[in-house]
Amino acid sequence: MNPFLSKLQPYPFTRLRGLIADVKPNPGLSPISFGIGEPRHPTPEFVKQALTSDLQGLAAYPATVGSPELRRAITGWLERRYCIERIDPETEVLPVNGSREALFSLTQTVVDGGRPGTLVLCPNPFYQIYEGAALLAGAELAFANSNPARNFAPDLSAVTQEEWGRVQLLFVCSPGNPTGAVLNLEDWKEIFALSEKYGFVIASDECYSEIYFDESKPPLGSLQAARLLGRDFLRLIAFSSLSKRSNVPGMRSGFVAGDPAILKGYLLYRTYHGCAMALPVQSASISAWNDEQHVRDNRERYRTKFAAVMPMLAEVLDVGMPDAGFYLWANVRRTGLSDTEFTRQLLAEYNVTVLPGSFLARAARGANPGTDYVRLALVADTEECIAGAKRIAEFAAAKAKQAA
């Protein structure tokens, strides 16, 4: 067995199942889950039609590099979305089977785990794939804890020069999971300067980029930031996905884009890895990347939910609107309960599931930045989200009164 497997920690949802295994939810209330960030809005009909209309493609082996039509659809979307000119569909984009798969496999491509002391740096709290990818590549993991004073953006100033000298890969997540923080141009300027100084690769996870609240202010992307700052895509790879954008998490479709030299090596890795995208999925993906109306409709659903639940929750928990994404990162300290106690008691008394924030982070630099927080995924329909928020508000108010 790979000896690095012993370094992996249980996935957050495995830990959650263990945490609540002996909890008996209130049988008088229907279950409501804010635990898993799985999009539950309807998949667009035209995407399903595109998928089923090309089933003859199942009879052919797909190319790892994807079809020219799919690569052109991806580059066209990138150019429109981020106002970028001249992205090369032959060398600067590569279809992948969802951003999760790509985040893991790209790490195996760019990290030299045989070099003693190799570091991978990631935000904290973080998407757990970053950790597994780093450890199984033979690297050590270092963290940049989120800074609540800066809307939970990672604090890169806490990373020492010695650590920067060992970093081979930096994971960035913007909009962030679970905090919803979006990096601005000054943030990217700092990140690019550090990459130029120390030579590490930047992996920019942007799978929540299309869920935001102001149509006139879409989140800044890493490739866009690079062009705005007058640089090319050297040592930069952006990851995107249709899962949240188009409500097709089961289709497993996304792309990576950026540095042609890295993508050339990554394509070689993927050719051996055996992870080409099925041709019917490629056809459906082309349709999805070429349409924006369904994405605007999707954002409107999320706006409606946030507008409905935020006033209720803000009265009893320390929670603010995220920059983007569909998560609420709520501090439960005023209830007098820890994040795990809050999760257990909320389920027992009100049959609502949330995810403890400490499960999404690690103790690093003297603290676990997820402690005292819970993550709420507002993925259900509006009525269910409102019902769940009312229960949480009632529960939190009662606990805060007891703690006072």
JSON list of N, CA and C in Angstrom, two decimals, residues 193-254:
[
{"chain": "A", "resi": 193, "resn": "ALA", "atom": "N", "xyz": [3.71, 38.11, -7.33]},
{"chain": "A", "resi": 193, "resn": "ALA", "atom": "CA", "xyz": [5.06, 38.54, -6.94]},
{"chain": "A", "resi": 193, "resn": "ALA", "atom": "C", "xyz": [5.77, 37.43, -6.16]},
{"chain": "A", "resi": 194, "resn": "LEU", "atom": "N", "xyz": [5.04, 36.76, -5.27]},
{"chain": "A", "resi": 194, "resn": "LEU", "atom": "CA", "xyz": [5.64, 35.67, -4.51]},
{"chain": "A", "resi": 194, "resn": "LEU", "atom": "C", "xyz": [6.00, 34.50, -5.41]},
{"chain": "A", "resi": 195, "resn": "SER", "atom": "N", "xyz": [5.13, 34.20, -6.39]},
{"chain": "A", "resi": 195, "resn": "SER", "atom": "CA", "xyz": [5.43, 33.12, -7.33]},
{"chain": "A", "resi": 195, "resn": "SER", "atom": "C", "xyz": [6.67, 33.43, -8.15]},
{"chain": "A", "resi": 196, "resn": "GLU", "atom": "N", "xyz": [6.80, 34.68, -8.57]},
{"chain": "A", "resi": 196, "resn": "GLU", "atom": "CA", "xyz": [7.97, 35.08, -9.35]},
{"chain": "A", "resi": 196, "resn": "GLU", "atom": "C", "xyz": [9.25, 35.01, -8.52]},
{"chain": "A", "resi": 197, "resn": "LYS", "atom": "N", "xyz": [9.13, 35.32, -7.23]},
{"chain": "A", "resi": 197, "resn": "LYS", "atom": "CA", "xyz": [10.30, 35.31, -6.36]},
{"chain": "A", "resi": 197, "resn": "LYS", "atom": "C", "xyz": [10.73, 33.90, -6.00]},
{"chain": "A", "resi": 198, "resn": "TYR", "atom": "N", "xyz": [9.75, 33.03, -5.71]},
{"chain": "A", "resi": 198, "resn": "TYR", "atom": "CA", "xyz": [10.09, 31.70, -5.19]},
{"chain": "A", "resi": 198, "resn": "TYR", "atom": "C", "xyz": [9.87, 30.57, -6.20]},
{"chain": "A", "resi": 199, "resn": "GLY", "atom": "N", "xyz": [9.19, 30.85, -7.31]},
{"chain": "A", "resi": 199, "resn": "GLY", "atom": "CA", "xyz": [9.09, 29.86, -8.38]},
{"chain": "A", "resi": 199, "resn": "GLY", "atom": "C", "xyz": [8.04, 28.79, -8.23]},
{"chain": "A", "resi": 200, "resn": "PHE", "atom": "N", "xyz": [7.05, 28.97, -7.35]},
{"chain": "A", "resi": 200, "resn": "PHE", "atom": "CA", "xyz": [6.03, 27.95, -7.18]},
{"chain": "A", "resi": 200, "resn": "PHE", "atom": "C", "xyz": [4.89, 28.11, -8.19]},
{"chain": "A", "resi": 201, "resn": "VAL", "atom": "N", "xyz": [4.15, 27.02, -8.39]},
{"chain": "A", "resi": 201, "resn": "VAL", "atom": "CA", "xyz": [2.98, 27.00, -9.26]},
{"chain": "A", "resi": 201, "resn": "VAL", "atom": "C", "xyz": [1.76, 27.43, -8.46]},
{"chain": "A", "resi": 202, "resn": "ILE", "atom": "N", "xyz": [0.86, 28.17, -9.11]},
{"chain": "A", "resi": 202, "resn": "ILE", "atom": "CA", "xyz": [-0.39, 28.61, -8.49]},
{"chain": "A", "resi": 202, "resn": "ILE", "atom": "C", "xyz": [-1.54, 27.79, -9.07]},
{"chain": "A", "resi": 203, "resn": "ALA", "atom": "N", "xyz": [-2.28, 27.11, -8.20]},
{"chain": "A", "resi": 203, "resn": "ALA", "atom": "CA", "xyz": [-3.48, 26.37, -8.60]},
{"chain": "A", "resi": 203, "resn": "ALA", "atom": "C", "xyz": [-4.69, 27.14, -8.10]},
{"chain": "A", "resi": 204, "resn": "SER", "atom": "N", "xyz": [-5.40, 27.79, -8.99]},
{"chain": "A", "resi": 204, "resn": "SER", "atom": "CA", "xyz": [-6.51, 28.67, -8.62]},
{"chain": "A", "resi": 204, "resn": "SER", "atom": "C", "xyz": [-7.85, 27.97, -8.84]},
{"chain": "A", "resi": 205, "resn": "ASP", "atom": "N", "xyz": [-8.46, 27.56, -7.75]},
{"chain": "A", "resi": 205, "resn": "ASP", "atom": "CA", "xyz": [-9.73, 26.85, -7.77]},
{"chain": "A", "resi": 205, "resn": "ASP", "atom": "C", "xyz": [-10.86, 27.88, -7.85]},
{"chain": "A", "resi": 206, "resn": "GLU", "atom": "N", "xyz": [-11.57, 27.89, -8.99]},
{"chain": "A", "resi": 206, "resn": "GLU", "atom": "CA", "xyz": [-12.59, 28.92, -9.24]},
{"chain": "A", "resi": 206, "resn": "GLU", "atom": "C", "xyz": [-13.94, 28.30, -9.55]},
{"chain": "A", "resi": 207, "resn": "CYS", "atom": "N", "xyz": [-14.25, 27.16, -8.91]},
{"chain": "A", "resi": 207, "resn": "CYS", "atom": "CA", "xyz": [-15.47, 26.45, -9.28]},
{"chain": "A", "resi": 207, "resn": "CYS", "atom": "C", "xyz": [-16.74, 27.16, -8.81]},
{"chain": "A", "resi": 208, "resn": "TYR", "atom": "N", "xyz": [-16.62, 28.16, -7.91]},
{"chain": "A", "resi": 208, "resn": "TYR", "atom": "CA", "xyz": [-17.80, 28.92, -7.46]},
{"chain": "A", "resi": 208, "resn": "TYR", "atom": "C", "xyz": [-17.89, 30.28, -8.15]},
{"chain": "A", "resi": 209, "resn": "SER", "atom": "N", "xyz": [-17.13, 30.49, -9.20]},
{"chain": "A", "resi": 209, "resn": "SER", "atom": "CA", "xyz": [-17.01, 31.83, -9.79]},
{"chain": "A", "resi": 209, "resn": "SER", "atom": "C", "xyz": [-18.31, 32.37, -10.35]},
{"chain": "A", "resi": 210, "resn": "GLU", "atom": "N", "xyz": [-19.25, 31.49, -10.69]},
{"chain": "A", "resi": 210, "resn": "GLU", "atom": "CA", "xyz": [-20.47, 31.96, -11.35]},
{"chain": "A", "resi": 210, "resn": "GLU", "atom": "C", "xyz": [-21.66, 32.10, -10.41]},
{"chain": "A", "resi": 211, "resn": "ILE", "atom": "N", "xyz": [-21.44, 31.99, -9.11]},
{"chain": "A", "resi": 211, "resn": "ILE", "atom": "CA", "xyz": [-22.51, 32.22, -8.13]},
{"chain": "A", "resi": 211, "resn": "ILE", "atom": "C", "xyz": [-22.15, 33.47, -7.35]},
{"chain": "A", "resi": 212, "resn": "TYR", "atom": "N", "xyz": [-22.73, 34.58, -7.73]},
{"chain": "A", "resi": 212, "resn": "TYR", "atom": "CA", "xyz": [-22.47, 35.86, -7.07]},
{"chain": "A", "resi": 212, "resn": "TYR", "atom": "C", "xyz": [-23.74, 36.68, -7.07]},
{"chain": "A", "resi": 213, "resn": "PHE", "atom": "N", "xyz": [-23.72, 37.84, -6.43]},
{"chain": "A", "resi": 213, "resn": "PHE", "atom": "CA", "xyz": [-24.97, 38.51, -6.08]},
{"chain": "A", "resi": 213, "resn": "PHE", "atom": "C", "xyz": [-25.22, 39.82, -6.83]},
{"chain": "A", "resi": 214, "resn": "ASP", "atom": "N", "xyz": [-24.21, 40.39, -7.44]},
{"chain": "A", "resi": 214, "resn": "ASP", "atom": "CA", "xyz": [-24.35, 41.62, -8.19]},
{"chain": "A", "resi": 214, "resn": "ASP", "atom": "C", "xyz": [-23.94, 41.34, -9.63]},
{"chain": "A", "resi": 215, "resn": "GLU", "atom": "N", "xyz": [-24.89, 41.39, -10.54]},
{"chain": "A", "resi": 215, "resn": "GLU", "atom": "CA", "xyz": [-24.61, 41.05, -11.94]},
{"chain": "A", "resi": 215, "resn": "GLU", "atom": "C", "xyz": [-23.56, 41.97, -12.55]},
{"chain": "A", "resi": 216, "resn": "SER", "atom": "N", "xyz": [-23.38, 43.14, -11.98]},
{"chain": "A", "resi": 216, "resn": "SER", "atom": "CA", "xyz": [-22.40, 44.07, -12.53]},
{"chain": "A", "resi": 216, "resn": "SER", "atom": "C", "xyz": [-21.00, 43.86, -11.96]},
{"chain": "A", "resi": 217, "resn": "LYS", "atom": "N", "xyz": [-20.87, 42.94, -10.98]},
{"chain": "A", "resi": 217, "resn": "LYS", "atom": "CA", "xyz": [-19.57, 42.75, -10.33]},
{"chain": "A", "resi": 217, "resn": "LYS", "atom": "C", "xyz": [-19.23, 41.27, -10.19]},
{"chain": "A", "resi": 218, "resn": "PRO", "atom": "N", "xyz": [-18.98, 40.59, -11.31]},
{"chain": "A", "resi": 218, "resn": "PRO", "atom": "CA", "xyz": [-18.58, 39.18, -11.21]},
{"chain": "A", "resi": 218, "resn": "PRO", "atom": "C", "xyz": [-17.21, 39.06, -10.55]},
{"chain": "A", "resi": 219, "resn": "PRO", "atom": "N", "xyz": [-16.96, 37.97, -9.83]},
{"chain": "A", "resi": 219, "resn": "PRO", "atom": "CA", "xyz": [-15.67, 37.80, -9.16]},
{"chain": "A", "resi": 219, "resn": "PRO", "atom": "C", "xyz": [-14.51, 37.83, -10.16]},
{"chain": "A", "resi": 220, "resn": "LEU", "atom": "N", "xyz": [-13.42, 38.42, -9.74]},
{"chain": "A", "resi": 220, "resn": "LEU", "atom": "CA", "xyz": [-12.21, 38.47, -10.54]},
{"chain": "A", "resi": 220, "resn": "LEU", "atom": "C", "xyz": [-11.61, 37.08, -10.63]},
{"chain": "A", "resi": 221, "resn": "GLY", "atom": "N", "xyz": [-11.18, 36.70, -11.83]},
{"chain": "A", "resi": 221, "resn": "GLY", "atom": "CA", "xyz": [-10.52, 35.41, -12.02]},
{"chain": "A", "resi": 221, "resn": "GLY", "atom": "C", "xyz": [-9.01, 35.57, -12.08]},
{"chain": "A", "resi": 222, "resn": "SER", "atom": "N", "xyz": [-8.30, 34.48, -11.86]},
{"chain": "A", "resi": 222, "resn": "SER", "atom": "CA", "xyz": [-6.84, 34.54, -11.83]},
{"chain": "A", "resi": 222, "resn": "SER", "atom": "C", "xyz": [-6.25, 34.87, -13.20]},
{"chain": "A", "resi": 223, "resn": "LEU", "atom": "N", "xyz": [-6.79, 34.28, -14.26]},
{"chain": "A", "resi": 223, "resn": "LEU", "atom": "CA", "xyz": [-6.28, 34.58, -15.60]},
{"chain": "A", "resi": 223, "resn": "LEU", "atom": "C", "xyz": [-6.55, 36.05, -15.95]},
{"chain": "A", "resi": 224, "resn": "GLN", "atom": "N", "xyz": [-7.71, 36.52, -15.57]},
{"chain": "A", "resi": 224, "resn": "GLN", "atom": "CA", "xyz": [-8.07, 37.92, -15.78]},
{"chain": "A", "resi": 224, "resn": "GLN", "atom": "C", "xyz": [-7.12, 38.83, -15.02]},
{"chain": "A", "resi": 225, "resn": "ALA", "atom": "N", "xyz": [-6.84, 38.49, -13.77]},
{"chain": "A", "resi": 225, "resn": "ALA", "atom": "CA", "xyz": [-5.93, 39.29, -12.96]},
{"chain": "A", "resi": 225, "resn": "ALA", "atom": "C", "xyz": [-4.53, 39.33, -13.58]},
{"chain": "A", "resi": 226, "resn": "ALA", "atom": "N", "xyz": [-4.09, 38.17, -14.10]},
{"chain": "A", "resi": 226, "resn": "ALA", "atom": "CA", "xyz": [-2.77, 38.13, -14.72]},
{"chain": "A", "resi": 226, "resn": "ALA", "atom": "C", "xyz": [-2.69, 39.10, -15.89]},
{"chain": "A", "resi": 227, "resn": "ARG", "atom": "N", "xyz": [-3.69, 39.09, -16.75]},
{"chain": "A", "resi": 227, "resn": "ARG", "atom": "CA", "xyz": [-3.69, 39.98, -17.91]},
{"chain": "A", "resi": 227, "resn": "ARG", "atom": "C", "xyz": [-3.80, 41.44, -17.48]},
{"chain": "A", "resi": 228, "resn": "LEU", "atom": "N", "xyz": [-4.62, 41.73, -16.47]},
{"chain": "A", "resi": 228, "resn": "LEU", "atom": "CA", "xyz": [-4.76, 43.10, -16.00]},
{"chain": "A", "resi": 228, "resn": "LEU", "atom": "C", "xyz": [-3.45, 43.64, -15.43]},
{"chain": "A", "resi": 229, "resn": "LEU", "atom": "N", "xyz": [-2.65, 42.75, -14.90]},
{"chain": "A", "resi": 229, "resn": "LEU", "atom": "CA", "xyz": [-1.37, 43.15, -14.32]},
{"chain": "A", "resi": 229, "resn": "LEU", "atom": "C", "xyz": [-0.22, 43.05, -15.32]},
{"chain": "A", "resi": 230, "resn": "GLY", "atom": "N", "xyz": [-0.56, 42.78, -16.58]},
{"chain": "A", "resi": 230, "resn": "GLY", "atom": "CA", "xyz": [0.45, 42.80, -17.63]},
{"chain": "A", "resi": 230, "resn": "GLY", "atom": "C", "xyz": [1.38, 41.61, -17.65]},
{"chain": "A", "resi": 231, "resn": "ARG", "atom": "N", "xyz": [0.92, 40.48, -17.12]},
{"chain": "A", "resi": 231, "resn": "ARG", "atom": "CA", "xyz": [1.77, 39.29, -17.13]},
{"chain": "A", "resi": 231, "resn": "ARG", "atom": "C", "xyz": [1.10, 38.18, -17.93]},
{"chain": "A", "resi": 232, "resn": "ASP", "atom": "N", "xyz": [1.88, 37.15, -18.27]},
{"chain": "A", "resi": 232, "resn": "ASP", "atom": "CA", "xyz": [1.30, 36.00, -18.94]},
{"chain": "A", "resi": 232, "resn": "ASP", "atom": "C", "xyz": [0.85, 34.98, -17.89]},
{"chain": "A", "resi": 233, "resn": "PHE", "atom": "N", "xyz": [0.62, 33.74, -18.32]},
{"chain": "A", "resi": 233, "resn": "PHE", "atom": "CA", "xyz": [0.09, 32.72, -17.42]},
{"chain": "A", "resi": 233, "resn": "PHE", "atom": "C", "xyz": [1.19, 31.83, -16.83]},
{"chain": "A", "resi": 234, "resn": "LEU", "atom": "N", "xyz": [2.41, 32.32, -16.78]},
{"chain": "A", "resi": 234, "resn": "LEU", "atom": "CA", "xyz": [3.52, 31.54, -16.28]},
{"chain": "A", "resi": 234, "resn": "LEU", "atom": "C", "xyz": [3.24, 31.03, -14.86]},
{"chain": "A", "resi": 235, "resn": "ARG", "atom": "N", "xyz": [3.36, 29.71, -14.68]},
{"chain": "A", "resi": 235, "resn": "ARG", "atom": "CA", "xyz": [3.16, 29.02, -13.40]},
{"chain": "A", "resi": 235, "resn": "ARG", "atom": "C", "xyz": [1.77, 29.23, -12.82]},
{"chain": "A", "resi": 236, "resn": "LEU", "atom": "N", "xyz": [0.79, 29.50, -13.66]},
{"chain": "A", "resi": 236, "resn": "LEU", "atom": "CA", "xyz": [-0.59, 29.72, -13.21]},
{"chain": "A", "resi": 236, "resn": "LEU", "atom": "C", "xyz": [-1.53, 28.76, -13.93]},
{"chain": "A", "resi": 237, "resn": "ILE", "atom": "N", "xyz": [-2.34, 28.04, -13.14]},
{"chain": "A", "resi": 237, "resn": "ILE", "atom": "CA", "xyz": [-3.37, 27.17, -13.69]},
{"chain": "A", "resi": 237, "resn": "ILE", "atom": "C", "xyz": [-4.69, 27.48, -12.98]},
{"chain": "A", "resi": 238, "resn": "ALA", "atom": "N", "xyz": [-5.72, 27.79, -13.75]},
{"chain": "A", "resi": 238, "resn": "ALA", "atom": "CA", "xyz": [-7.06, 28.03, -13.21]},
{"chain": "A", "resi": 238, "resn": "ALA", "atom": "C", "xyz": [-7.93, 26.80, -13.44]},
{"chain": "A", "resi": 239, "resn": "PHE", "atom": "N", "xyz": [-8.79, 26.52, -12.47]},
{"chain": "A", "resi": 239, "resn": "PHE", "atom": "CA", "xyz": [-9.69, 25.36, -12.50]},
{"chain": "A", "resi": 239, "resn": "PHE", "atom": "C", "xyz": [-11.13, 25.86, -12.48]},
{"chain": "A", "resi": 240, "resn": "SER", "atom": "N", "xyz": [-11.95, 25.33, -13.37]},
{"chain": "A", "resi": 240, "resn": "SER", "atom": "CA", "xyz": [-13.36, 25.71, -13.37]},
{"chain": "A", "resi": 240, "resn": "SER", "atom": "C", "xyz": [-14.20, 24.48, -13.64]},
{"chain": "A", "resi": 241, "resn": "SER", "atom": "N", "xyz": [-15.50, 24.61, -13.40]},
{"chain": "A", "resi": 241, "resn": "SER", "atom": "CA", "xyz": [-16.38, 23.45, -13.45]},
{"chain": "A", "resi": 241, "resn": "SER", "atom": "C", "xyz": [-17.79, 23.87, -13.82]},
{"chain": "A", "resi": 242, "resn": "LEU", "atom": "N", "xyz": [-18.52, 22.94, -14.42]},
{"chain": "A", "resi": 242, "resn": "LEU", "atom": "CA", "xyz": [-19.93, 23.17, -14.72]},
{"chain": "A", "resi": 242, "resn": "LEU", "atom": "C", "xyz": [-20.84, 22.75, -13.56]},
{"chain": "A", "resi": 243, "resn": "SER", "atom": "N", "xyz": [-20.31, 22.09, -12.55]},
{"chain": "A", "resi": 243, "resn": "SER", "atom": "CA", "xyz": [-21.15, 21.50, -11.51]},
{"chain": "A", "resi": 243, "resn": "SER", "atom": "C", "xyz": [-22.05, 22.52, -10.84]},
{"chain": "A", "resi": 244, "resn": "LYS", "atom": "N", "xyz": [-21.45, 23.62, -10.34]},
{"chain": "A", "resi": 244, "resn": "LYS", "atom": "CA", "xyz": [-22.24, 24.65, -9.66]},
{"chain": "A", "resi": 244, "resn": "LYS", "atom": "C", "xyz": [-22.85, 25.61, -10.66]},
{"chain": "A", "resi": 245, "resn": "ARG", "atom": "N", "xyz": [-22.09, 25.95, -11.70]},
{"chain": "A", "resi": 245, "resn": "ARG", "atom": "CA", "xyz": [-22.56, 26.92, -12.70]},
{"chain": "A", "resi": 245, "resn": "ARG", "atom": "C", "xyz": [-23.83, 26.45, -13.39]},
{"chain": "A", "resi": 246, "resn": "SER", "atom": "N", "xyz": [-23.87, 25.17, -13.76]},
{"chain": "A", "resi": 246, "resn": "SER", "atom": "CA", "xyz": [-24.97, 24.66, -14.59]},
{"chain": "A", "resi": 246, "resn": "SER", "atom": "C", "xyz": [-25.77, 23.56, -13.91]},
{"chain": "A", "resi": 247, "resn": "ASN", "atom": "N", "xyz": [-25.51, 23.32, -12.61]},
{"chain": "A", "resi": 247, "resn": "ASN", "atom": "CA", "xyz": [-26.26, 22.31, -11.86]},
{"chain": "A", "resi": 247, "resn": "ASN", "atom": "C", "xyz": [-26.15, 20.92, -12.48]},
{"chain": "A", "resi": 248, "resn": "VAL", "atom": "N", "xyz": [-24.92, 20.53, -12.78]},
{"chain": "A", "resi": 248, "resn": "VAL", "atom": "CA", "xyz": [-24.67, 19.20, -13.34]},
{"chain": "A", "resi": 248, "resn": "VAL", "atom": "C", "xyz": [-23.52, 18.51, -12.59]},
{"chain": "A", "resi": 249, "resn": "PRO", "atom": "N", "xyz": [-23.59, 18.41, -11.26]},
{"chain": "A", "resi": 249, "resn": "PRO", "atom": "CA", "xyz": [-22.46, 17.81, -10.53]},
{"chain": "A", "resi": 249, "resn": "PRO", "atom": "C", "xyz": [-22.19, 16.37, -10.93]},
{"chain": "A", "resi": 250, "resn": "GLY", "atom": "N", "xyz": [-23.22, 15.66, -11.36]},
{"chain": "A", "resi": 250, "resn": "GLY", "atom": "CA", "xyz": [-23.02, 14.27, -11.76]},
{"chain": "A", "resi": 250, "resn": "GLY", "atom": "C", "xyz": [-22.41, 14.10, -13.14]},
{"chain": "A", "resi": 251, "resn": "MET", "atom": "N", "xyz": [-22.33, 15.16, -13.90]},
{"chain": "A", "resi": 251, "resn": "MET", "atom": "CA", "xyz": [-21.78, 15.05, -15.25]},
{"chain": "A", "resi": 251, "resn": "MET", "atom": "C", "xyz": [-20.26, 15.04, -15.23]},
{"chain": "A", "resi": 252, "resn": "ARG", "atom": "N", "xyz": [-19.66, 15.59, -14.17]},
{"chain": "A", "resi": 252, "resn": "ARG", "atom": "CA", "xyz": [-18.21, 15.63, -14.00]},
{"chain": "A", "resi": 252, "resn": "ARG", "atom": "C", "xyz": [-17.54, 16.29, -15.20]},
{"chain": "A", "resi": 253, "resn": "SER", "atom": "N", "xyz": [-17.71, 17.58, -15.32]},
{"chain": "A", "resi": 253, "resn": "SER", "atom": "CA", "xyz": [-17.16, 18.30, -16.46]},
{"chain": "A", "resi": 253, "resn": "SER", "atom": "C", "xyz": [-16.62, 19.64, -16.01]},
{"chain": "A", "resi": 254, "resn": "GLY", "atom": "N", "xyz": [-15.38, 19.91, -16.40]},
{"chain": "A", "resi": 254, "resn": "GLY", "atom": "CA", "xyz": [-14.75, 21.18, -16.11]},
{"chain": "A", "resi": 254, "resn": "GLY", "atom": "C", "xyz": [-13.56, 21.37, -17.02]}
]
